[in-house]
Coordinates of C-alpha atoms and ligand atoms in Angstrom, one line a residue:
M1 CA 31.6 -0.9 7.4
G2 CA 33.9 -2.7 5.0
A3 CA 32.5 -5.4 2.6
E4 CA 34.5 -8.2 4.4
T5 CA 33.3 -7.4 7.9
T6 CA 30.6 -9.5 9.6
A7 CA 27.4 -7.5 10.1
D8 CA 25.1 -8.0 13.1
V9 CA 22.2 -8.2 10.7
I10 CA 21.8 -8.6 7.0
V11 CA 18.6 -7.2 5.5
I12 CA 17.7 -8.7 2.1
G13 CA 15.7 -6.2 0.1
A14 CA 15.8 -2.4 0.4
G15 CA 12.0 -1.8 0.4
H16 CA 10.9 0.8 2.9
N17 CA 10.3 -1.9 5.5
G18 CA 13.8 -3.3 5.1
L19 CA 15.2 0.2 5.4
A20 CA 13.0 0.9 8.5
A21 CA 14.4 -2.2 10.2
A22 CA 17.9 -1.3 9.2
V23 CA 17.7 2.3 10.4
E24 CA 16.1 1.3 13.7
L25 CA 18.7 -1.4 14.4
A26 CA 21.5 0.8 13.3
S27 CA 20.2 3.5 15.7
K28 CA 20.5 0.9 18.5
G29 CA 24.1 0.2 17.7
W30 CA 23.8 -2.8 15.4
K31 CA 26.1 -3.2 12.4
V32 CA 23.7 -3.3 9.5
R33 CA 24.1 -4.4 5.9
V34 CA 21.2 -4.0 3.4
I35 CA 21.4 -6.0 0.2
E36 CA 19.2 -5.0 -2.7
A37 CA 18.8 -6.8 -6.0
K38 CA 18.0 -3.6 -8.1
S39 CA 20.1 -0.6 -8.9
S40 CA 18.2 1.6 -6.5
A41 CA 16.6 1.2 -3.1
G42 CA 12.9 1.6 -2.3
G43 CA 11.1 -1.4 -3.9
A44 CA 7.5 -0.3 -4.5
V45 CA 8.3 3.3 -3.4
S46 CA 10.2 4.7 -6.4
T47 CA 10.0 7.8 -8.5
Q48 CA 11.3 7.8 -12.1
E49 CA 11.1 9.8 -15.3
L50 CA 9.1 7.1 -17.0
T51 CA 7.7 9.1 -19.9
L52 CA 9.6 12.3 -20.8
P53 CA 12.5 14.1 -19.2
G54 CA 11.4 16.3 -16.3
F55 CA 8.2 14.3 -15.7
K56 CA 8.6 12.5 -12.4
H57 CA 6.3 9.5 -11.9
D58 CA 5.7 7.6 -8.7
V59 CA 6.1 4.2 -10.2
C60 CA 3.9 2.5 -7.5
A61 CA 3.0 4.1 -4.2
M62 CA 2.1 7.8 -4.3
N63 CA 0.1 8.4 -1.1
L64 CA 2.5 8.6 1.8
S65 CA -0.1 9.3 4.6
S66 CA 0.7 5.9 6.3
F67 CA 4.4 6.8 6.4
A68 CA 3.7 10.3 7.8
G69 CA 1.5 8.7 10.5
S70 CA 3.9 5.9 11.4
A71 CA 5.7 5.3 14.6
F72 CA 9.0 4.9 12.6
Y73 CA 8.6 8.4 11.2
Q74 CA 7.8 9.9 14.6
R75 CA 10.9 8.3 16.1
H76 CA 13.3 9.3 13.3
K77 CA 11.6 12.5 12.1
A78 CA 14.4 14.9 12.8
A79 CA 17.1 12.8 11.1
L80 CA 14.9 12.0 8.1
E81 CA 14.1 15.7 7.6
R82 CA 17.8 16.5 7.9
H83 CA 18.2 14.1 5.0
G84 CA 15.7 15.9 2.9
L85 CA 12.4 14.2 3.6
A86 CA 9.5 16.6 2.8
F87 CA 5.8 16.0 2.4
V88 CA 3.2 18.0 0.4
P89 CA -0.2 18.0 2.1
A90 CA -3.4 17.8 0.1
Q91 CA -6.2 20.2 1.0
H92 CA -8.6 18.2 -1.2
C93 CA -7.7 14.5 -0.5
F94 CA -9.9 12.2 -2.5
A95 CA -13.1 12.2 -4.5
S96 CA -15.4 9.8 -6.4
I97 CA -17.2 10.7 -9.6
F98 CA -20.5 9.0 -10.3
R99 CA -22.4 8.0 -13.5
D100 CA -24.3 11.3 -13.7
H101 CA -21.0 13.2 -13.4
S102 CA -21.8 14.4 -9.9
Y103 CA -19.1 13.9 -7.3
L104 CA -18.4 13.6 -3.6
G105 CA -15.0 14.3 -2.1
V106 CA -13.2 14.7 1.2
S107 CA -11.4 17.9 1.9
T108 CA -9.5 18.7 5.1
D109 CA -12.0 21.4 5.9
V110 CA -14.8 19.4 7.5
E111 CA -17.5 21.9 6.6
T112 CA -16.6 21.7 2.9
T113 CA -17.0 17.9 3.0
V114 CA -20.1 18.0 5.1
A115 CA -21.7 20.5 2.7
R116 CA -21.1 18.1 -0.2
I117 CA -22.6 15.2 1.7
R118 CA -25.5 17.3 2.7
S119 CA -26.3 17.9 -0.9
V120 CA -27.0 14.2 -1.3
S121 CA -28.4 13.4 2.2
E122 CA -29.0 15.6 5.2
K123 CA -29.1 12.5 7.4
D124 CA -25.7 11.3 6.1
A125 CA -24.1 14.7 6.7
I126 CA -25.0 14.3 10.4
A127 CA -23.9 10.6 10.4
W128 CA -20.5 11.6 8.8
Q129 CA -19.9 14.1 11.6
A130 CA -20.9 11.6 14.2
M131 CA -18.6 9.0 12.7
L132 CA -15.8 11.5 12.7
E133 CA -16.3 12.4 16.3
D134 CA -16.4 8.7 17.2
F135 CA -13.2 8.2 15.2
Q136 CA -11.3 10.7 17.3
R137 CA -12.2 8.6 20.3
K138 CA -11.5 5.2 18.7
A139 CA -8.5 6.1 16.5
P140 CA -5.8 5.8 19.2
H141 CA -7.1 2.3 20.0
L142 CA -7.2 1.2 16.4
F143 CA -3.8 2.6 15.5
S144 CA -2.4 1.0 18.7
V145 CA -3.7 -2.4 17.6
L146 CA -2.3 -1.9 14.0
G147 CA 1.0 -0.8 15.5
S148 CA 1.5 -3.8 17.8
P149 CA 3.1 -7.1 16.9
M150 CA 0.6 -9.9 16.5
P151 CA 0.4 -11.4 19.2
S152 CA 2.3 -9.5 21.8
T153 CA 2.1 -8.0 25.3
A154 CA 1.7 -4.6 23.6
L155 CA -1.4 -5.9 21.8
A156 CA -2.8 -7.3 25.0
K157 CA -2.2 -4.0 26.8
S158 CA -3.7 -2.1 23.9
V159 CA -6.9 -4.2 24.0
W160 CA -7.1 -3.8 27.8
R161 CA -6.7 0.0 27.5
S162 CA -9.5 0.0 24.9
W163 CA -11.7 -2.1 27.2
R164 CA -11.1 0.4 30.1
E165 CA -11.6 3.6 28.0
L166 CA -14.2 2.5 25.4
G167 CA -16.1 0.0 27.5
K168 CA -17.3 -3.4 26.3
D169 CA -19.7 -1.8 23.8
G170 CA -16.9 0.3 22.3
V171 CA -14.6 -2.8 22.0
A172 CA -17.5 -4.8 20.5
E173 CA -18.0 -2.1 17.9
L174 CA -14.3 -2.2 17.0
L175 CA -14.4 -6.0 16.6
Q176 CA -17.5 -5.7 14.5
L177 CA -15.8 -3.1 12.3
L178 CA -12.7 -5.5 11.8
L179 CA -15.0 -8.3 10.6
A180 CA -17.7 -6.4 8.6
T181 CA -18.0 -6.3 4.9
P182 CA -17.9 -2.7 3.4
R183 CA -21.5 -2.9 2.3
D184 CA -22.9 -4.1 5.7
F185 CA -20.8 -1.5 7.5
L186 CA -21.8 1.3 5.1
D187 CA -25.5 0.3 5.1
R188 CA -25.5 0.4 8.9
H189 CA -24.3 4.0 8.9
F190 CA -25.4 5.8 5.7
E191 CA -28.3 6.0 3.2
S192 CA -26.7 7.7 0.2
D193 CA -25.4 5.4 -2.6
S194 CA -22.8 8.0 -3.6
L195 CA -21.4 8.3 -0.1
K196 CA -21.2 4.5 0.2
A197 CA -19.5 4.2 -3.2
M198 CA -17.0 7.0 -2.3
M199 CA -16.0 5.1 0.8
A200 CA -16.2 1.5 -0.6
A201 CA -13.7 2.3 -3.4
W202 CA -11.0 2.2 -0.8
G203 CA -11.7 -1.5 -0.3
L204 CA -10.6 -2.3 -3.8
H205 CA -7.2 -0.8 -3.1
V206 CA -6.5 -3.7 -0.7
D207 CA -8.4 -6.5 -2.4
F208 CA -11.8 -6.2 -0.8
T209 CA -15.1 -6.2 -2.8
P210 CA -18.1 -4.5 -1.2
D211 CA -19.1 -8.0 0.1
T212 CA -15.8 -9.4 1.5
A213 CA -15.7 -9.9 5.3
G214 CA -13.0 -7.8 6.9
G215 CA -13.2 -5.2 4.1
A216 CA -14.9 -2.4 6.1
L217 CA -11.8 -1.3 8.0
F218 CA -9.8 0.3 5.2
P219 CA -12.7 2.4 3.7
Y220 CA -13.5 3.5 7.3
L221 CA -9.9 4.3 8.1
E222 CA -9.1 6.1 4.9
S223 CA -12.3 8.1 4.9
M224 CA -11.9 9.2 8.5
A225 CA -8.2 9.6 8.6
N226 CA -8.2 11.7 5.4
Q227 CA -11.0 13.8 7.0
A228 CA -9.2 14.1 10.3
F229 CA -5.5 14.3 9.3
G230 CA -5.5 14.9 5.5
M231 CA -3.4 13.1 2.9
V232 CA 0.3 13.7 2.0
I233 CA 2.5 12.9 -1.0
G234 CA 6.2 13.3 -1.3
Q235 CA 7.9 16.6 -2.2
G236 CA 9.3 15.8 -5.7
G237 CA 8.2 12.2 -5.5
A238 CA 7.4 9.4 -3.1
D239 CA 11.1 8.4 -3.1
T240 CA 11.8 11.3 -0.8
I241 CA 11.3 8.8 2.1
I242 CA 13.7 6.4 0.5
H243 CA 16.5 8.9 0.0
A244 CA 16.1 10.1 3.5
M245 CA 16.1 6.6 5.0
V246 CA 19.2 5.7 3.1
G247 CA 20.9 8.9 4.2
V248 CA 20.1 8.2 7.8
L249 CA 21.2 4.6 7.5
Q250 CA 24.6 5.6 6.1
E251 CA 25.0 8.3 8.7
L252 CA 24.5 5.6 11.3
G253 CA 27.2 3.5 9.7
G254 CA 24.9 1.1 7.9
E255 CA 25.8 -0.2 4.4
L256 CA 23.6 -0.5 1.3
L257 CA 24.7 -2.8 -1.5
L258 CA 22.8 -2.3 -4.8
N259 CA 22.7 -4.5 -7.9
A260 CA 23.2 -7.5 -5.5
P261 CA 20.5 -10.1 -5.9
V262 CA 20.7 -12.7 -3.1
K263 CA 20.7 -16.3 -4.3
S264 CA 20.7 -18.3 -1.1
I265 CA 20.6 -18.0 2.7
E266 CA 23.1 -20.3 4.4
Q267 CA 23.0 -21.8 7.9
D268 CA 25.6 -22.7 10.4
K269 CA 24.7 -25.0 13.3
G270 CA 21.0 -24.7 12.4
R271 CA 21.0 -20.9 12.3
A272 CA 20.8 -18.4 9.4
S273 CA 24.3 -17.1 9.3
S274 CA 25.2 -15.8 5.8
V275 CA 23.8 -14.9 2.4
V276 CA 25.3 -15.7 -1.0
L277 CA 24.7 -13.4 -3.9
E278 CA 24.1 -14.4 -7.5
D279 CA 27.7 -13.2 -8.3
G280 CA 29.1 -15.6 -5.7
R281 CA 29.9 -13.1 -2.9
R282 CA 29.1 -14.2 0.6
F283 CA 28.2 -12.0 3.5
T284 CA 27.9 -13.2 7.1
A285 CA 25.5 -12.0 9.9
A286 CA 26.3 -12.5 13.5
K287 CA 22.8 -12.0 14.9
A288 CA 20.0 -12.2 12.3
V289 CA 19.1 -12.3 8.6
I290 CA 15.9 -10.3 7.7
A291 CA 14.2 -11.0 4.4
N292 CA 12.1 -8.0 3.3
L293 CA 10.4 -10.4 0.9
N294 CA 7.3 -12.3 0.1
P295 CA 7.8 -15.7 1.8
Q296 CA 7.3 -17.4 -1.5
L297 CA 10.6 -15.7 -2.7
V298 CA 12.4 -17.1 0.4
F299 CA 11.2 -20.6 1.2
G300 CA 11.8 -23.2 -1.5
R301 CA 14.1 -20.6 -3.2
L302 CA 16.7 -18.9 -1.0
V303 CA 16.4 -21.6 1.7
A304 CA 14.8 -25.0 1.1
A305 CA 14.2 -28.4 2.7
P306 CA 15.5 -29.9 4.9
A307 CA 16.0 -26.6 6.7
V308 CA 12.3 -25.7 6.1
P309 CA 9.7 -28.1 7.6
T310 CA 7.3 -29.5 5.0
A311 CA 4.2 -28.2 7.0
Y312 CA 5.6 -24.6 6.9
Q313 CA 6.5 -24.8 3.3
K314 CA 3.0 -26.0 2.4
K315 CA 1.5 -22.9 4.2
V316 CA 3.9 -20.7 2.4
D317 CA 3.0 -22.3 -1.0
A318 CA -0.7 -21.6 -0.1
F319 CA -0.1 -17.9 0.6
R320 CA -2.5 -16.2 -1.9
P321 CA -1.7 -13.1 -3.9
G322 CA -4.4 -10.5 -4.2
L323 CA -5.6 -9.6 -7.7
G324 CA -3.3 -7.8 -10.1
T325 CA -2.8 -4.1 -10.8
M326 CA -1.8 -2.1 -13.9
M327 CA -0.1 1.2 -13.7
I328 CA -0.5 3.8 -16.4
H329 CA 1.7 6.9 -16.2
L330 CA 0.8 9.9 -18.3
A331 CA 2.7 13.0 -19.1
L332 CA 0.0 15.7 -19.8
D333 CA -0.1 19.1 -21.3
E334 CA -2.8 20.0 -18.7
L335 CA -4.8 18.3 -16.0
P336 CA -8.0 16.5 -17.1
D337 CA -11.1 18.6 -17.6
W338 CA -13.4 16.6 -15.4
K339 CA -17.0 16.9 -16.5
A340 CA -18.0 16.8 -12.9
G341 CA -16.4 20.2 -12.4
P342 CA -13.1 22.1 -12.5
E343 CA -12.7 21.7 -8.7
L344 CA -11.9 18.0 -9.3
Q345 CA -8.5 19.1 -10.6
A346 CA -7.5 20.0 -7.0
F347 CA -8.0 16.5 -5.6
S348 CA -5.0 14.3 -4.9
Y349 CA -7.0 11.1 -5.8
V350 CA -10.0 10.8 -8.0
H351 CA -11.7 7.4 -7.9
L352 CA -13.6 6.2 -11.0
A353 CA -15.6 3.5 -9.3
P354 CA -19.1 4.9 -9.5
D355 CA -21.1 2.3 -7.6
L356 CA -20.9 -0.8 -5.5
A357 CA -22.5 -3.0 -8.2
M358 CA -19.7 -2.3 -10.7
M359 CA -17.0 -2.8 -8.0
S360 CA -18.4 -6.3 -7.3
K361 CA -18.6 -7.0 -11.0
V362 CA -15.0 -5.9 -11.7
Y363 CA -13.7 -8.1 -8.9
A364 CA -15.8 -11.1 -10.1
E365 CA -14.5 -10.7 -13.7
A366 CA -10.9 -10.3 -12.6
A367 CA -11.1 -13.2 -10.2
A368 CA -12.4 -15.4 -13.1
G369 CA -9.4 -14.4 -15.2
L370 CA -11.3 -11.9 -17.4
L371 CA -10.2 -8.5 -18.3
P372 CA -12.9 -6.3 -16.7
A373 CA -15.3 -4.6 -19.1
E374 CA -15.2 -1.3 -17.1
P375 CA -12.1 -1.1 -14.9
V376 CA -12.0 0.7 -11.6
L377 CA -9.5 3.5 -11.7
V378 CA -7.6 5.4 -9.0
V379 CA -6.4 8.6 -10.7
G380 CA -3.6 10.4 -8.8
Q381 CA -3.0 14.1 -9.7
G382 CA 0.5 14.5 -8.1
T383 CA 1.3 17.7 -10.0
A384 CA -1.9 19.3 -8.7
L385 CA -0.3 19.4 -5.3
D386 CA 3.4 19.4 -6.3
P387 CA 4.2 21.2 -9.5
S388 CA 7.9 20.4 -9.1
R389 CA 7.1 16.9 -10.5
A390 CA 6.8 18.2 -14.1
P391 CA 8.2 21.0 -16.3
A392 CA 6.4 24.3 -15.7
G393 CA 2.7 24.2 -16.6
K394 CA 2.8 20.5 -17.4
H395 CA 1.4 17.6 -15.4
T396 CA 1.7 13.9 -14.6
L397 CA -1.2 11.5 -14.1
W398 CA -0.9 8.3 -12.0
V399 CA -3.5 5.9 -13.0
Q400 CA -3.9 2.7 -11.0
V401 CA -6.2 0.1 -12.5
R402 CA -7.8 -2.1 -9.8
V403 CA -8.3 -5.1 -10.1
L404 CA -7.0 -7.4 -12.9
P405 CA -6.2 -11.0 -13.5
A406 CA -2.5 -12.1 -13.3
L407 CA -3.1 -14.6 -16.1
I408 CA -5.7 -13.6 -18.7
K409 CA -8.3 -16.3 -19.6
G410 CA -10.6 -14.0 -21.6
D411 CA -12.1 -10.6 -21.9
A412 CA -15.5 -9.6 -20.4
L413 CA -16.1 -7.5 -23.5
A414 CA -14.7 -10.3 -25.8
T415 CA -12.7 -7.7 -27.9
I416 CA -9.2 -8.4 -26.5
P417 CA -7.8 -11.9 -27.1
A418 CA -6.7 -14.1 -24.1
A419 CA -3.0 -13.8 -24.3
E420 CA 0.1 -12.8 -22.4
W421 CA 0.0 -9.4 -20.8
S422 CA 2.9 -8.3 -22.9
E423 CA 0.7 -8.8 -26.0
V424 CA -2.4 -7.0 -24.8
K425 CA -1.4 -4.4 -22.3
E426 CA -1.5 -1.6 -24.8
A427 CA -5.0 -2.6 -26.0
Y428 CA -6.2 -2.8 -22.4
A429 CA -4.6 0.6 -21.6
E430 CA -6.8 2.0 -24.4
R431 CA -9.9 0.8 -22.6
V432 CA -8.6 2.5 -19.5
I433 CA -8.1 5.8 -21.3
D434 CA -11.6 5.4 -22.8
V435 CA -13.0 5.3 -19.2
L436 CA -10.9 8.3 -18.3
A437 CA -12.0 10.2 -21.3
H438 CA -15.7 9.4 -20.5
Y439 CA -15.3 11.4 -17.2
A440 CA -12.8 13.9 -18.6
P441 CA -13.6 14.5 -22.3
G442 CA -10.6 15.6 -24.3
V443 CA -8.0 14.0 -22.1
R444 CA -6.6 12.1 -25.0
S445 CA -5.5 15.3 -26.8
K446 CA -3.6 16.4 -23.6
I447 CA -1.4 13.2 -23.5
L448 CA 2.2 13.9 -24.4
A449 CA 3.4 10.4 -23.5
M450 CA 2.2 7.2 -21.8
H451 CA 4.0 4.4 -19.9
V452 CA 2.0 1.2 -19.3
M453 CA 3.0 -1.4 -16.7
S454 CA 1.0 -4.6 -16.7
P455 CA 0.7 -6.9 -13.7
Q456 CA 3.5 -8.8 -15.3
D457 CA 5.7 -5.7 -15.7
L458 CA 5.1 -4.8 -12.0
E459 CA 6.3 -8.2 -10.9
H460 CA 9.3 -7.8 -13.1
F461 CA 9.9 -4.4 -11.6
N462 CA 9.7 -5.8 -8.0
A463 CA 9.7 -9.6 -7.5
N464 CA 7.6 -9.1 -4.3
L465 CA 4.6 -8.1 -6.5
I466 CA 3.7 -11.6 -7.5
G467 CA 1.2 -11.6 -10.3
G468 CA 1.2 -7.8 -10.1
D469 CA -0.4 -8.0 -6.7
N470 CA 0.2 -4.6 -5.1
L471 CA -0.2 -6.1 -1.6
S472 CA 2.4 -8.9 -1.7
G473 CA -0.4 -11.2 -0.5
S474 CA -4.2 -10.7 -0.2
H475 CA -5.4 -9.0 2.9
H476 CA -8.4 -11.2 3.3
L477 CA -9.1 -12.2 6.9
D478 CA -7.5 -15.7 6.7
Q479 CA -4.2 -14.0 5.7
N480 CA -4.3 -11.0 8.0
F481 CA -3.8 -10.3 11.7
F482 CA -2.6 -13.5 13.4
F483 CA -2.5 -15.3 10.0
R484 CA -0.1 -13.0 8.1
P485 CA 1.8 -14.4 6.3
V486 CA 0.9 -17.8 7.7
A487 CA -0.8 -19.1 10.8
G488 CA 1.6 -19.5 13.7
Y489 CA 4.2 -17.2 12.3
S490 CA 2.7 -13.7 12.5
K491 CA 5.5 -12.3 14.6
Y492 CA 8.2 -12.2 11.9
K493 CA 9.9 -15.4 13.0
T494 CA 10.3 -18.4 10.7
P495 CA 11.2 -22.0 11.3
V496 CA 14.8 -21.2 10.5
K497 CA 16.5 -19.9 13.6
G498 CA 17.9 -16.4 13.1
L499 CA 15.9 -15.8 9.9
Y500 CA 13.1 -13.3 10.0
L501 CA 10.6 -11.8 7.6
C502 CA 9.3 -8.3 7.3
G503 CA 7.5 -6.4 4.5
A504 CA 4.1 -6.1 3.0
S505 CA 3.5 -9.9 3.3
T506 CA 3.8 -9.7 7.1
W507 CA 1.6 -7.9 9.7
P508 CA 0.3 -5.2 9.4
G509 CA 0.5 -5.7 5.6
A510 CA 0.9 -3.5 2.5
G511 CA 1.3 0.2 2.5
T512 CA 4.0 2.7 3.3
G513 CA 3.6 2.6 7.1
A514 CA 7.0 0.9 7.7
G515 CA 5.2 -1.0 10.5
S516 CA 6.7 -4.5 10.0
G517 CA 10.3 -3.4 9.7
Y518 CA 10.0 -1.1 12.7
M519 CA 8.2 -3.6 14.9
L520 CA 10.6 -6.4 14.0
A521 CA 13.6 -4.3 14.7
N522 CA 12.2 -3.5 18.2
L523 CA 11.5 -7.1 18.9
L524 CA 15.2 -8.0 18.0
A525 CA 16.8 -5.1 19.8
K526 CA 14.6 -3.9 22.7
Ligands
FAD601 C1 1.2 -0.1 -8.0 C2 1.2 0.1 -6.5 C3 0.7 1.2 -5.9 C4 0.7 1.4 -4.5 N1 0.2 2.6 -4.0 C5 0.4 2.8 -2.7 C6 0.1 4.1 -2.1 O1 -0.3 5.0 -2.8 N2 0.2 4.2 -0.8 C7 0.6 3.2 0.1 O2 0.7 3.4 1.3 N3 1.0 2.0 -0.5 C8 0.9 1.8 -1.8 N4 1.3 0.6 -2.3 C9 1.8 -0.5 -1.4 C10 3.2 -0.2 -0.9 O3 3.9 0.5 -1.9 C11 3.9 -1.5 -0.6 O4 3.1 -2.3 0.2 C12 5.2 -1.2 0.1 O5 6.0 -0.2 -0.6 C13 6.0 -2.5 0.2 O6 7.2 -2.3 0.9 P1 8.1 -3.4 1.4 O7 9.1 -2.8 2.3 O8 7.3 -4.5 2.0 O9 8.9 -4.1 0.2 P2 9.1 -3.8 -1.3 O10 8.8 -2.4 -1.7 O11 8.3 -4.8 -2.1 O12 10.6 -4.0 -1.5 C14 11.3 -5.3 -1.6 C15 12.6 -5.1 -2.1 O13 13.3 -6.4 -2.1 C16 14.1 -6.5 -3.3 N5 14.4 -7.9 -3.6 C17 13.5 -8.9 -4.0 N6 14.2 -10.1 -4.2 C18 15.5 -9.8 -3.8 C19 16.6 -10.7 -3.7 N7 16.6 -12.0 -4.0 N8 17.8 -10.1 -3.3 C20 17.9 -8.8 -2.9 N9 16.8 -8.0 -3.0 C21 15.6 -8.5 -3.4 C22 13.2 -5.9 -4.4 O14 14.0 -5.5 -5.5 C23 12.6 -4.7 -3.6 O15 13.5 -3.5 -3.7 C24 1.3 0.4 -3.7 C25 1.9 -0.7 -4.3 C26 1.9 -0.9 -5.6 C27 2.5 -2.1 -6.2

C-alpha cells in the first residue's frame, strides 16, 4: 500500500494490541496502516541489548502465557509460526521465597507442586488439587467471559452457558471470585501462610493489595493456569511475537510506519477521517481510526473539545493509573545462588514477597508517595529457560519492582531524599539489589552490568505507561469490566464517530493476551 493511498483503517500505536487489530482486519481484506511513534514496533513487548552486547533483555513483558492462550494466537498460529514465532515452555513456572529461606513453587508436574505444598500443610495439598480439578471445570467459562466484549451478546451467551453447565451455585462462586479480595479468597481455601503468600504475590502484578476487592481473580488464574498449562516465554526474547505479527501484517498487505508520532486526529463531517503526524504528513482512513493508546493520550491531546463532550473528557481525566514499576536488568556471570536451594535457579519467575503483611505495607507506602522500605520483587530468569538470550554460560536477570510511587514524596526508610526519579533511581536500585542479595548471597559479585529504568523512564520509553504504571490504568473494580476505560464506553467506541480505542487501558486490560485488539477488529469486521 503506497503512502498516499487511503487506508480503510489507521491504527495509532504498534503495541501488540494495535498489531492484533491490524492483522485481524487485514486478514479480512481491510487495507491497514499502522503508525508508530518509536523506531520499532511492540510497545511494552520489546527485547533489547540493554546492558552488554549479546545479552537480550525483555524491556517490559517477559511472560507470554497470555499470548499463547489467546484467541488471536489460535486463529493466526500457522502464519505467526511461519514468521518465526516460537515459545520456550517453563517446567518450573514460579516460586516464592519466604523469610526463613524456605520456598514454595509451581511446576508443571502436579505431583511435584503438591509434594511441596504437602510439606507445609497436608490439608492445603488436598485443597490445591481440589481447586485444580474445579478450575478445569470453570476455566472455559472464565476465559469465555474474559474473551467477550463487555457488554455483548457473546458475553450474555457465555453467562447463560455457565448457568446451564455450572448451575446457579457454580455461577455464584464465579461471581464471588470476581469480587473477592485475595486474602478473603485465600483464607476461604487454604491454611498455610506460605501458600497464601505465593498466590497473593500475583495480585501486586496488577495493582491489587491482599485486601483490595476484585484482587482474587489474578492470583487464582495465574496459580491454576500455570499449574494446568504452564508458563511460556519467547524464544530469543518476548519480541518474537512482535516480529511475527509485523511479518504477517506485511504479508497481508498491511503497512507499518515507524518513527511517526501522531499529533492529531482530524474529523470530516463529524467522523474521524485522518491523522496528522508531528512531521506534518497526513494519512486518511475510510472506515475507522483505532488508537492503541491510553485515553489520556488521545482525548484533550490528539482530539479535543468541541469534538469531545465535556462529560466524557471528565471521565477520561479521572482514569487512574496503577502504581509505578521499576525495571532492573542485569547481565550476570551466573544465575543467583538462592539460599532457598539450587532448584530455584530453574524457575522462570521468583517472587520476593514473603508475606501478606509486607505486601500490604509496600502498597500503602507507595500509595502515600514513599519509596517502600522493602520492595516486592519479581525476578525473571529468562536464560534459565532460554540460554540463547545471553553469551554461552552467561545470564540475564529481569527484576521488576512492584509497586512504587510515580512522584516521590519521601522514603519509608528516610535514607533517600524526596527528589525526581532521575536523581534517586540508582540509590533505590541499590536497595533492590540488597533485597536480592539477602535471598541470593553473593549476587553482587556476579553482576557484569546493570540497566535501571525508573517509573519515569518507563513512561519515556512508552507514553502509555503513565507514571510508570505497567497496566495503563489501574485494574481496580471501578475501572474494570463494564467500566474500562470509562463507564459507558467499555466496548472500544468513543464519542467521536469512527474513532475507537484498544490496548491495555481497555477491556480486558493489561497483559499480552491481545484481547482488546482482536475483539475490536471482530466488532468492526464481522
Ligand atoms: C514493566 C512491565 C512488565 C510487564 N510484564 C508483563 C508480563 O510479563 N506479561 C504480560 O502478559 N504482560 C506484562 N506487562 C503488560 C503488557 O506488556 C502490556 O499490558 C501490553 O504489552 C500493552 O500492550 P498494548 O498493545 O496495549 O500497547 P503498548 O505496548 O503500550 O503500545 C502502545 C504503542 O503506542 C505507541 N504510541 C504512543 N503514543 C503514540 C503516538 N502519539 N503516535 C504513534 N504511536 C504512539 C507507543 O510508542 C507504543 O509502541 C508488563 C508491562 C510492563 C510495563
